[in-house]
């Protein structure tokens, strides 16, 4: 079975967490796109969605799902998003699609965070996937040097500007044994907007698509 089919399975399984007449927080990425497609089947039963990116907004609008502002809608009962890596504590690396800052804001503002992914995303130790860090443009070199001092190998994501007008440094060479500590440490570097580690606010449930069905993991 392809990884896309496993992503679709996980996305479909997340539908059961959606409650009637609520606003749903929506992440970004190919797995989330399957979720949006599934959500469109029950769009008459929800009030709308809060979007984490321009790409997600476009897809929601294409399905005629109302897109609401978080300031008006929040706090939210549910946030659904994908991940680039997840460990068994449901701590995540996110930001492969560059939407990490808005994703982290919506996750923080939501009661329940359901992460949807194919089984290849589950790892023992986070860090094989390069860790995305969103950076204010004038701080690019400073943040790069600080990340080097901490053992990372930052690489500027080429030809990429985030929805917030910032840059992404993808940090290689990390073996993240204490994700919450590293999240705090990287977030404290001046010029960092967000680090794509979701450890201080991990997922509450990880729905993993596998060839045998969907596994629901809890911390
Ligand atoms: C976007 C993300 C995505 O959730 C992550 O990159 C996973 O993407 P996909 O579902 O396409 O595998 O964090 O910023």
Tab-separated table of C-alpha atoms and ligand atoms in Angstrom:
chain	number	residue	atom	x	y	z
A	1	UNK	CA	0.000	0.000	0.000
A	2	UNK	CA	1.341	3.468	-0.876
A	3	UNK	CA	2.089	6.042	1.809
A	4	UNK	CA	-0.586	8.282	0.290
A	5	UNK	CA	-3.209	5.563	0.776
A	6	UNK	CA	-2.090	5.192	4.403
A	7	UNK	CA	-2.344	8.976	4.856
A	8	UNK	CA	-5.881	8.861	3.464
A	9	UNK	CA	-6.844	6.130	5.923
A	10	UNK	CA	-5.590	8.163	8.872
A	11	UNK	CA	-7.363	11.263	7.580
A	12	UNK	CA	-10.680	9.451	7.193
A	13	UNK	CA	-10.364	8.075	10.746
A	14	UNK	CA	-10.050	11.613	12.143
A	15	UNK	CA	-13.588	12.467	10.987
A	16	UNK	CA	-15.084	10.737	14.005
A	17	UNK	CA	-13.493	13.336	16.326
A	18	UNK	CA	-15.425	16.175	14.670
A	19	UNK	CA	-18.374	17.331	16.756
A	20	UNK	CA	-21.594	18.869	15.442
A	21	UNK	CA	-21.796	22.682	15.180
A	22	UNK	CA	-18.177	23.312	16.080
A	23	UNK	CA	-15.253	25.033	14.399
A	24	UNK	CA	-12.386	22.711	13.442
A	25	UNK	CA	-8.728	23.781	13.368
A	26	UNK	CA	-7.011	22.509	10.237
A	27	UNK	CA	-3.284	21.980	9.631
A	28	UNK	CA	-1.387	21.832	6.354
A	29	UNK	CA	-0.006	19.154	4.038
A	30	UNK	CA	-0.937	16.203	1.891
A	31	UNK	CA	-2.426	14.193	4.790
A	32	UNK	CA	-4.522	17.170	5.864
A	33	UNK	CA	-5.676	17.603	2.263
A	34	UNK	CA	-7.266	14.149	2.523
A	35	UNK	CA	-8.894	15.253	5.780
A	36	UNK	CA	-10.316	18.396	4.160
A	37	UNK	CA	-11.735	16.294	1.333
A	38	UNK	CA	-13.357	13.972	3.886
A	39	UNK	CA	-14.600	16.913	5.967
A	40	UNK	CA	-16.369	18.355	2.945
A	41	UNK	CA	-18.785	15.400	3.112
A	42	UNK	CA	-20.010	16.592	6.527
A	43	UNK	CA	-19.517	20.335	6.061
A	44	UNK	CA	-23.206	21.035	6.685
A	45	UNK	CA	-22.688	19.680	10.239
A	46	UNK	CA	-19.883	22.083	11.261
A	47	UNK	CA	-19.735	25.870	11.606
A	48	UNK	CA	-16.490	26.152	9.717
A	49	UNK	CA	-12.725	25.857	10.002
A	50	UNK	CA	-9.699	27.834	11.178
A	51	UNK	CA	-6.884	27.455	8.676
A	52	UNK	CA	-3.132	27.198	9.317
A	53	UNK	CA	-1.960	28.302	5.860
A	54	UNK	CA	-2.886	29.943	2.582
A	55	UNK	CA	-2.772	26.516	0.891
A	56	UNK	CA	-5.249	25.042	3.368
A	57	UNK	CA	-7.481	28.107	3.071
A	58	UNK	CA	-7.634	27.656	-0.685
A	59	UNK	CA	-8.604	24.006	-0.383
A	60	UNK	CA	-11.242	24.730	2.262
A	61	UNK	CA	-12.710	27.466	0.091
A	62	UNK	CA	-12.714	25.185	-2.956
A	63	UNK	CA	-14.922	22.847	-0.909
A	64	UNK	CA	-17.059	25.795	0.248
A	65	UNK	CA	-16.162	25.195	3.896
A	66	UNK	CA	-16.347	28.557	5.738
A	67	UNK	CA	-12.906	29.783	6.871
A	68	UNK	CA	-13.024	31.666	10.175
A	69	UNK	CA	-10.554	33.871	12.007
A	70	UNK	CA	-9.025	32.292	15.130
A	71	UNK	CA	-9.542	35.495	17.120
A	72	UNK	CA	-13.267	35.276	16.508
A	73	UNK	CA	-13.620	31.503	16.731
A	74	UNK	CA	-11.187	30.320	19.395
A	75	UNK	CA	-10.618	28.425	21.653
A	76	UNK	CA	-11.292	25.393	19.477
A	77	UNK	CA	-12.385	21.911	20.581
A	78	UNK	CA	-10.358	20.149	17.883
A	79	UNK	CA	-7.226	20.596	15.765
A	80	UNK	CA	-6.295	18.075	13.064
A	81	UNK	CA	-2.844	18.142	11.476
A	82	UNK	CA	-0.120	15.945	10.021
A	83	UNK	CA	3.527	15.565	11.032
A	84	UNK	CA	6.934	14.937	9.525
A	85	UNK	CA	8.015	12.741	12.458
A	86	UNK	CA	6.321	11.538	15.640
A	87	UNK	CA	7.664	9.645	18.643
A	88	UNK	CA	5.698	7.446	21.041
A	89	UNK	CA	5.147	10.385	23.418
A	90	UNK	CA	3.339	12.052	20.468
A	91	UNK	CA	5.979	14.758	20.310
A	92	UNK	CA	6.352	15.880	16.720
A	93	UNK	CA	8.556	17.491	14.127
A	94	UNK	CA	6.426	19.649	11.851
A	95	UNK	CA	6.998	22.352	9.276
A	96	UNK	CA	7.973	20.352	6.202
A	97	UNK	CA	5.339	22.460	4.453
A	98	UNK	CA	6.552	25.627	6.166
A	99	UNK	CA	3.321	26.347	8.053
A	100	UNK	CA	4.726	25.587	11.516
A	101	UNK	CA	4.006	28.931	13.199
A	102	UNK	CA	0.300	29.091	12.442
A	103	UNK	CA	0.050	25.360	13.116
A	104	UNK	CA	1.585	25.827	16.551
A	105	UNK	CA	-0.746	28.711	17.344
A	106	UNK	CA	-3.857	26.699	16.470
A	107	UNK	CA	-2.582	23.616	18.314
A	108	UNK	CA	-2.029	25.775	21.406
A	109	UNK	CA	-5.526	27.215	21.123
A	110	UNK	CA	-7.219	23.812	20.801
A	111	UNK	CA	-8.482	21.401	23.463
A	112	UNK	CA	-7.658	18.285	21.453
A	113	UNK	CA	-4.923	17.812	18.844
A	114	UNK	CA	-5.380	14.804	16.576
A	115	UNK	CA	-2.293	14.066	14.509
A	116	UNK	CA	-2.790	12.083	11.300
A	117	UNK	CA	0.087	10.352	9.524
A	118	UNK	CA	1.183	7.273	7.667
A	119	UNK	CA	3.140	4.685	9.629
A	120	UNK	CA	6.515	5.768	8.208
A	121	UNK	CA	6.358	8.939	10.332
A	122	UNK	CA	6.707	7.053	13.636
A	123	UNK	CA	10.333	7.094	14.903
A	124	UNK	CA	12.147	6.176	18.103
A	125	UNK	CA	14.132	9.412	18.263
A	126	UNK	CA	13.172	12.675	16.541
A	127	UNK	CA	15.686	14.384	14.298
A	128	UNK	CA	16.295	12.347	11.168
A	129	UNK	CA	13.876	14.714	9.447
A	130	UNK	CA	15.616	18.132	9.383
A	131	UNK	CA	14.036	20.387	11.991
A	132	UNK	CA	12.362	23.465	10.425
A	133	UNK	CA	12.942	26.775	12.197
A	134	UNK	CA	11.071	29.902	11.051
A	135	UNK	CA	13.336	32.942	11.234
A	136	UNK	CA	12.942	36.726	10.826
A	137	UNK	CA	14.925	37.532	7.628
A	138	UNK	CA	17.396	39.984	9.259
A	139	UNK	CA	18.286	37.332	11.886
A	140	UNK	CA	19.103	34.559	9.398
A	141	UNK	CA	22.903	34.565	9.879
A	142	UNK	CA	22.752	35.118	13.636
A	143	UNK	CA	20.284	32.267	14.142
A	144	UNK	CA	22.333	30.062	11.812
A	145	UNK	CA	25.463	30.615	13.925
A	146	UNK	CA	23.573	29.930	17.162
A	147	UNK	CA	22.180	26.684	15.747
A	148	UNK	CA	25.686	25.615	14.655
A	149	UNK	CA	26.955	26.203	18.217
A	150	UNK	CA	24.242	23.836	19.438
A	151	UNK	CA	25.369	21.038	17.112
A	152	UNK	CA	22.866	21.535	14.302
A	153	UNK	CA	23.631	22.016	10.612
A	154	UNK	CA	21.217	24.737	9.415
A	155	UNK	CA	20.392	24.957	5.709
A	156	UNK	CA	18.354	27.830	4.275
A	157	UNK	CA	15.234	26.537	2.510
A	158	UNK	CA	15.751	27.831	-1.038
A	159	UNK	CA	13.143	30.004	-2.754
A	160	UNK	CA	10.768	29.782	0.167
A	161	UNK	CA	9.007	32.535	2.106
A	162	UNK	CA	6.493	31.580	4.794
A	163	UNK	CA	2.931	32.906	4.864
A	164	UNK	CA	4.233	35.288	7.563
A	165	UNK	CA	6.976	36.701	5.294
A	166	UNK	CA	9.843	34.880	7.017
A	167	UNK	CA	12.554	32.332	6.138
A	168	UNK	CA	12.987	28.684	7.092
A	169	UNK	CA	16.252	27.147	8.266
A	170	UNK	CA	16.114	23.334	8.079
A	171	UNK	CA	18.405	21.956	10.781
A	172	UNK	CA	20.203	18.677	10.031
A	173	UNK	CA	22.304	16.452	12.285
A	174	UNK	CA	20.077	16.546	15.343
A	175	UNK	CA	19.336	13.548	17.543
A	176	UNK	CA	16.637	15.005	19.757
A	177	UNK	CA	16.686	13.107	23.041
A	178	UNK	CA	14.898	15.817	25.064
A	179	UNK	CA	12.448	17.484	22.637
A	180	UNK	CA	10.822	19.820	25.203
A	181	UNK	CA	14.221	21.158	26.300
A	182	UNK	CA	15.383	21.727	22.720
A	183	UNK	CA	12.084	23.393	21.806
A	184	UNK	CA	12.536	25.891	24.639
A	185	UNK	CA	16.216	26.424	23.868
A	186	UNK	CA	15.756	27.060	20.118
A	187	UNK	CA	12.685	29.239	20.718
A	188	UNK	CA	14.819	31.458	22.955
A	189	UNK	CA	17.309	32.363	20.198
A	190	UNK	CA	16.649	35.978	19.215
A	191	UNK	CA	15.189	36.065	15.715
A	192	UNK	CA	13.532	32.651	15.888
A	193	UNK	CA	9.795	32.919	15.315
A	194	UNK	CA	8.987	29.242	15.884
A	195	UNK	CA	10.784	25.938	15.992
A	196	UNK	CA	8.961	23.017	14.371
A	197	UNK	CA	9.155	20.880	17.492
A	198	UNK	CA	5.770	20.187	19.048
A	199	UNK	CA	6.858	18.764	22.402
A	200	UNK	CA	5.579	21.278	24.965
A	201	UNK	CA	2.183	20.874	23.287
A	202	UNK	CA	2.313	17.345	21.799
A	203	UNK	CA	-0.569	15.659	20.005
A	204	UNK	CA	-3.267	14.017	22.163
A	205	UNK	CA	-3.920	11.184	19.729
A	206	UNK	CA	-1.810	9.938	16.822
A	207	UNK	CA	-3.788	8.175	14.099
A	208	UNK	CA	-1.325	6.113	12.083
A	209	UNK	CA	-2.411	4.738	8.744
A	210	UNK	CA	-1.008	1.249	8.101
A	211	UNK	CA	-1.730	-1.425	5.489
A	212	UNK	CA	-3.741	-3.261	8.187
A	213	UNK	CA	-5.880	-0.301	9.213
A	214	UNK	CA	-5.510	2.689	11.486
A	215	UNK	CA	-3.679	2.524	14.812
A	216	UNK	CA	-4.657	5.094	17.460
A	217	UNK	CA	-1.723	5.916	19.752
A	218	UNK	CA	-2.014	7.882	22.974
A	219	UNK	CA	0.895	9.086	25.126
B	1	LIG	C1	3.323	21.417	7.283
B	1	LIG	C2	3.438	20.244	8.184
B	1	LIG	C3	2.869	18.950	7.712
B	1	LIG	O1	1.973	18.486	8.653
B	1	LIG	C4	3.968	17.941	7.544
B	1	LIG	O2	4.944	18.491	6.660
B	1	LIG	C5	3.427	16.619	7.001
B	1	LIG	O3	3.070	16.770	5.672
B	1	LIG	P1	2.402	15.598	4.835
B	1	LIG	O4	1.057	15.360	5.415
B	1	LIG	O5	2.355	16.160	3.425
B	1	LIG	O6	3.291	14.382	4.924
B	1	LIG	O7	3.954	20.307	9.270
B	1	LIG	O8	3.969	22.542	7.814
